[in-house]
Amino acid sequence: MKRSKVIVIAAFIIAVYVTDSVACKANMPVETSLTAHAPNNGTYSRTSFSVTIYTESGHRKGVYSVYLHYGNRYIDFNNTWVCIQGKSRFFYNGNWYVIK
């Protein structure tokens, strides 16, 4: 009985490790509940839409959920609200980013 529990736990740990390493190699974002977010006093509402953000040189930064705030679209980018309404790119912290 104990041996089967150890095998199940080991299989679970291996599955989590493999899934995480595959996601990292595929450059897929892995969200956790421990990540910080931009402050939200309830006026930013998450939508069912998302956008992919790339650096100006073409490196994928990740997939970001789109939020509505007083009728404009925003993303939570590096713990900061960035308005993407009507834009195809934005400037943040000295770099240009492309919205797709």
mmCIF file with all atom_site columns, C-alpha atoms in Angstrom:
data_model
loop_
_atom_site.group_PDB
_atom_site.id
_atom_site.type_symbol
_atom_site.label_atom_id
_atom_site.label_alt_id
_atom_site.label_comp_id
_atom_site.label_asym_id
_atom_site.label_entity_id
_atom_site.label_seq_id
_atom_site.pdbx_PDB_ins_code
_atom_site.Cartn_x
_atom_site.Cartn_y
_atom_site.Cartn_z
_atom_site.occupancy
_atom_site.B_iso_or_equiv
_atom_site.pdbx_formal_charge
_atom_site.auth_seq_id
_atom_site.auth_comp_id
_atom_site.auth_asym_id
_atom_site.auth_atom_id
_atom_site.pdbx_PDB_model_num
ATOM 1   C CA . MET A 1 1   ? 0.000   0.000  0.000   1.00 0.00 ? 1   MET A CA 1
ATOM 2   C CA . LYS A 1 2   ? 2.756   2.498  0.890   1.00 0.00 ? 2   LYS A CA 1
ATOM 3   C CA . ARG A 1 3   ? 4.733   1.640  -2.210  1.00 0.00 ? 3   ARG A CA 1
ATOM 4   C CA . SER A 1 4   ? 1.788   2.479  -4.497  1.00 0.00 ? 4   SER A CA 1
ATOM 5   C CA . LYS A 1 5   ? 1.367   5.860  -2.782  1.00 0.00 ? 5   LYS A CA 1
ATOM 6   C CA . VAL A 1 6   ? 5.048   6.640  -3.305  1.00 0.00 ? 6   VAL A CA 1
ATOM 7   C CA . ILE A 1 7   ? 4.762   5.686  -6.977  1.00 0.00 ? 7   ILE A CA 1
ATOM 8   C CA . VAL A 1 8   ? 1.686   7.908  -7.455  1.00 0.00 ? 8   VAL A CA 1
ATOM 9   C CA . ILE A 1 9   ? 3.395   10.859 -5.752  1.00 0.00 ? 9   ILE A CA 1
ATOM 10  C CA . ALA A 1 10  ? 6.570   10.359 -7.799  1.00 0.00 ? 10  ALA A CA 1
ATOM 11  C CA . ALA A 1 11  ? 4.534   10.154 -11.016 1.00 0.00 ? 11  ALA A CA 1
ATOM 12  C CA . PHE A 1 12  ? 2.753   13.388 -10.122 1.00 0.00 ? 12  PHE A CA 1
ATOM 13  C CA . ILE A 1 13  ? 6.015   15.215 -9.410  1.00 0.00 ? 13  ILE A CA 1
ATOM 14  C CA . ILE A 1 14  ? 7.529   13.970 -12.667 1.00 0.00 ? 14  ILE A CA 1
ATOM 15  C CA . ALA A 1 15  ? 4.404   15.030 -14.607 1.00 0.00 ? 15  ALA A CA 1
ATOM 16  C CA . VAL A 1 16  ? 4.559   18.549 -13.152 1.00 0.00 ? 16  VAL A CA 1
ATOM 17  C CA . TYR A 1 17  ? 8.283   18.831 -13.906 1.00 0.00 ? 17  TYR A CA 1
ATOM 18  C CA . VAL A 1 18  ? 7.891   17.606 -17.505 1.00 0.00 ? 18  VAL A CA 1
ATOM 19  C CA . THR A 1 19  ? 4.896   19.883 -18.153 1.00 0.00 ? 19  THR A CA 1
ATOM 20  C CA . ASP A 1 20  ? 6.750   22.895 -16.771 1.00 0.00 ? 20  ASP A CA 1
ATOM 21  C CA . SER A 1 21  ? 9.917   22.207 -18.771 1.00 0.00 ? 21  SER A CA 1
ATOM 22  C CA . VAL A 1 22  ? 7.924   21.682 -22.000 1.00 0.00 ? 22  VAL A CA 1
ATOM 23  C CA . ALA A 1 23  ? 6.074   24.966 -21.420 1.00 0.00 ? 23  ALA A CA 1
ATOM 24  C CA . CYS A 1 24  ? 9.360   26.796 -20.867 1.00 0.00 ? 24  CYS A CA 1
ATOM 25  C CA . LYS A 1 25  ? 10.962  25.311 -23.985 1.00 0.00 ? 25  LYS A CA 1
ATOM 26  C CA . ALA A 1 26  ? 7.905   26.287 -26.031 1.00 0.00 ? 26  ALA A CA 1
ATOM 27  C CA . ASN A 1 27  ? 8.152   29.819 -24.569 1.00 0.00 ? 27  ASN A CA 1
ATOM 28  C CA . MET A 1 28  ? 4.651   29.491 -23.146 1.00 0.00 ? 28  MET A CA 1
ATOM 29  C CA . PRO A 1 29  ? 3.704   31.605 -20.156 1.00 0.00 ? 29  PRO A CA 1
ATOM 30  C CA . VAL A 1 30  ? 3.148   29.662 -16.975 1.00 0.00 ? 30  VAL A CA 1
ATOM 31  C CA . GLU A 1 31  ? 0.856   31.555 -14.639 1.00 0.00 ? 31  GLU A CA 1
ATOM 32  C CA . THR A 1 32  ? 0.967   31.042 -10.924 1.00 0.00 ? 32  THR A CA 1
ATOM 33  C CA . SER A 1 33  ? -1.072  32.567 -8.141  1.00 0.00 ? 33  SER A CA 1
ATOM 34  C CA . LEU A 1 34  ? 2.137   34.001 -6.655  1.00 0.00 ? 34  LEU A CA 1
ATOM 35  C CA . THR A 1 35  ? 2.753   36.480 -9.463  1.00 0.00 ? 35  THR A CA 1
ATOM 36  C CA . ALA A 1 36  ? 2.161   40.138 -8.679  1.00 0.00 ? 36  ALA A CA 1
ATOM 37  C CA . HIS A 1 37  ? -0.447  42.095 -10.585 1.00 0.00 ? 37  HIS A CA 1
ATOM 38  C CA . ALA A 1 38  ? -1.157  45.735 -11.269 1.00 0.00 ? 38  ALA A CA 1
ATOM 39  C CA . PRO A 1 39  ? -3.397  47.279 -8.617  1.00 0.00 ? 39  PRO A CA 1
ATOM 40  C CA . ASN A 1 40  ? -7.103  46.803 -9.308  1.00 0.00 ? 40  ASN A CA 1
ATOM 41  C CA . ASN A 1 41  ? -9.756  48.499 -7.221  1.00 0.00 ? 41  ASN A CA 1
ATOM 42  C CA . GLY A 1 42  ? -12.483 46.640 -9.096  1.00 0.00 ? 42  GLY A CA 1
ATOM 43  C CA . THR A 1 43  ? -12.695 49.014 -12.050 1.00 0.00 ? 43  THR A CA 1
ATOM 44  C CA . TYR A 1 44  ? -10.658 46.725 -14.338 1.00 0.00 ? 44  TYR A CA 1
ATOM 45  C CA . SER A 1 45  ? -12.840 43.866 -15.613 1.00 0.00 ? 45  SER A CA 1
ATOM 46  C CA . ARG A 1 46  ? -11.216 40.854 -17.239 1.00 0.00 ? 46  ARG A CA 1
ATOM 47  C CA . THR A 1 47  ? -12.595 39.908 -20.656 1.00 0.00 ? 47  THR A CA 1
ATOM 48  C CA . SER A 1 48  ? -12.435 36.606 -22.514 1.00 0.00 ? 48  SER A CA 1
ATOM 49  C CA . PHE A 1 49  ? -9.903  38.100 -24.948 1.00 0.00 ? 49  PHE A CA 1
ATOM 50  C CA . SER A 1 50  ? -6.125  37.960 -24.842 1.00 0.00 ? 50  SER A CA 1
ATOM 51  C CA . VAL A 1 51  ? -3.232  39.371 -26.856 1.00 0.00 ? 51  VAL A CA 1
ATOM 52  C CA . THR A 1 52  ? 0.298   38.174 -27.519 1.00 0.00 ? 52  THR A CA 1
ATOM 53  C CA . ILE A 1 53  ? 3.071   40.666 -26.878 1.00 0.00 ? 53  ILE A CA 1
ATOM 54  C CA . TYR A 1 54  ? 6.386   40.641 -28.751 1.00 0.00 ? 54  TYR A CA 1
ATOM 55  C CA . THR A 1 55  ? 9.482   42.800 -28.409 1.00 0.00 ? 55  THR A CA 1
ATOM 56  C CA . GLU A 1 56  ? 10.259  45.058 -31.333 1.00 0.00 ? 56  GLU A CA 1
ATOM 57  C CA . SER A 1 57  ? 12.902  42.534 -32.433 1.00 0.00 ? 57  SER A CA 1
ATOM 58  C CA . GLY A 1 58  ? 10.312  39.730 -32.504 1.00 0.00 ? 58  GLY A CA 1
ATOM 59  C CA . HIS A 1 59  ? 10.883  37.874 -29.218 1.00 0.00 ? 59  HIS A CA 1
ATOM 60  C CA . ARG A 1 60  ? 7.661   36.625 -27.660 1.00 0.00 ? 60  ARG A CA 1
ATOM 61  C CA . LYS A 1 61  ? 7.018   38.082 -24.188 1.00 0.00 ? 61  LYS A CA 1
ATOM 62  C CA . GLY A 1 62  ? 3.807   36.185 -23.496 1.00 0.00 ? 62  GLY A CA 1
ATOM 63  C CA . VAL A 1 63  ? 0.037   36.096 -23.707 1.00 0.00 ? 63  VAL A CA 1
ATOM 64  C CA . TYR A 1 64  ? -1.840  38.695 -21.679 1.00 0.00 ? 64  TYR A CA 1
ATOM 65  C CA . SER A 1 65  ? -5.509  38.898 -20.763 1.00 0.00 ? 65  SER A CA 1
ATOM 66  C CA . VAL A 1 66  ? -7.397  41.976 -21.899 1.00 0.00 ? 66  VAL A CA 1
ATOM 67  C CA . TYR A 1 67  ? -9.227  44.053 -19.286 1.00 0.00 ? 67  TYR A CA 1
ATOM 68  C CA . LEU A 1 68  ? -11.824 46.783 -19.709 1.00 0.00 ? 68  LEU A CA 1
ATOM 69  C CA . HIS A 1 69  ? -11.474 49.990 -17.710 1.00 0.00 ? 69  HIS A CA 1
ATOM 70  C CA . TYR A 1 70  ? -14.041 52.744 -18.396 1.00 0.00 ? 70  TYR A CA 1
ATOM 71  C CA . GLY A 1 71  ? -14.499 51.483 -21.962 1.00 0.00 ? 71  GLY A CA 1
ATOM 72  C CA . ASN A 1 72  ? -10.806 51.178 -22.868 1.00 0.00 ? 72  ASN A CA 1
ATOM 73  C CA . ARG A 1 73  ? -8.791  47.979 -23.266 1.00 0.00 ? 73  ARG A CA 1
ATOM 74  C CA . TYR A 1 74  ? -5.792  47.392 -20.975 1.00 0.00 ? 74  TYR A CA 1
ATOM 75  C CA . ILE A 1 75  ? -3.298  44.633 -20.191 1.00 0.00 ? 75  ILE A CA 1
ATOM 76  C CA . ASP A 1 76  ? -1.480  43.957 -16.938 1.00 0.00 ? 76  ASP A CA 1
ATOM 77  C CA . PHE A 1 77  ? 2.085   44.205 -18.259 1.00 0.00 ? 77  PHE A CA 1
ATOM 78  C CA . ASN A 1 78  ? 4.911   43.938 -15.697 1.00 0.00 ? 78  ASN A CA 1
ATOM 79  C CA . ASN A 1 79  ? 2.522   44.922 -12.876 1.00 0.00 ? 79  ASN A CA 1
ATOM 80  C CA . THR A 1 80  ? 1.476   48.083 -14.734 1.00 0.00 ? 80  THR A CA 1
ATOM 81  C CA . TRP A 1 81  ? -1.759  48.816 -16.583 1.00 0.00 ? 81  TRP A CA 1
ATOM 82  C CA . VAL A 1 82  ? -0.959  49.519 -20.238 1.00 0.00 ? 82  VAL A CA 1
ATOM 83  C CA . CYS A 1 83  ? -3.713  50.900 -22.462 1.00 0.00 ? 83  CYS A CA 1
ATOM 84  C CA . ILE A 1 84  ? -3.813  49.027 -25.777 1.00 0.00 ? 84  ILE A CA 1
ATOM 85  C CA . GLN A 1 85  ? -7.024  50.611 -27.095 1.00 0.00 ? 85  GLN A CA 1
ATOM 86  C CA . GLY A 1 86  ? -6.510  51.338 -30.806 1.00 0.00 ? 86  GLY A CA 1
ATOM 87  C CA . LYS A 1 87  ? -2.780  50.569 -30.682 1.00 0.00 ? 87  LYS A CA 1
ATOM 88  C CA . SER A 1 88  ? -0.599  48.013 -32.447 1.00 0.00 ? 88  SER A CA 1
ATOM 89  C CA . ARG A 1 89  ? 2.465   48.783 -30.288 1.00 0.00 ? 89  ARG A CA 1
ATOM 90  C CA . PHE A 1 90  ? 3.377   50.523 -27.061 1.00 0.00 ? 90  PHE A CA 1
ATOM 91  C CA . PHE A 1 91  ? 6.465   51.937 -25.362 1.00 0.00 ? 91  PHE A CA 1
ATOM 92  C CA . TYR A 1 92  ? 7.364   50.695 -21.891 1.00 0.00 ? 92  TYR A CA 1
ATOM 93  C CA . ASN A 1 93  ? 10.523  51.151 -19.819 1.00 0.00 ? 93  ASN A CA 1
ATOM 94  C CA . GLY A 1 94  ? 12.670  52.199 -22.783 1.00 0.00 ? 94  GLY A CA 1
ATOM 95  C CA . ASN A 1 95  ? 11.471  49.473 -25.176 1.00 0.00 ? 95  ASN A CA 1
ATOM 96  C CA . TRP A 1 96  ? 8.854   49.144 -27.883 1.00 0.00 ? 96  TRP A CA 1
ATOM 97  C CA . TYR A 1 97  ? 6.465   46.186 -27.759 1.00 0.00 ? 97  TYR A CA 1
ATOM 98  C CA . VAL A 1 98  ? 4.190   44.879 -30.528 1.00 0.00 ? 98  VAL A CA 1
ATOM 99  C CA . ILE A 1 99  ? 0.601   43.748 -29.858 1.00 0.00 ? 99  ILE A CA 1
ATOM 100 C CA . LYS A 1 100 ? -0.721  40.804 -31.886 1.00 0.00 ? 100 LYS A CA 1
#
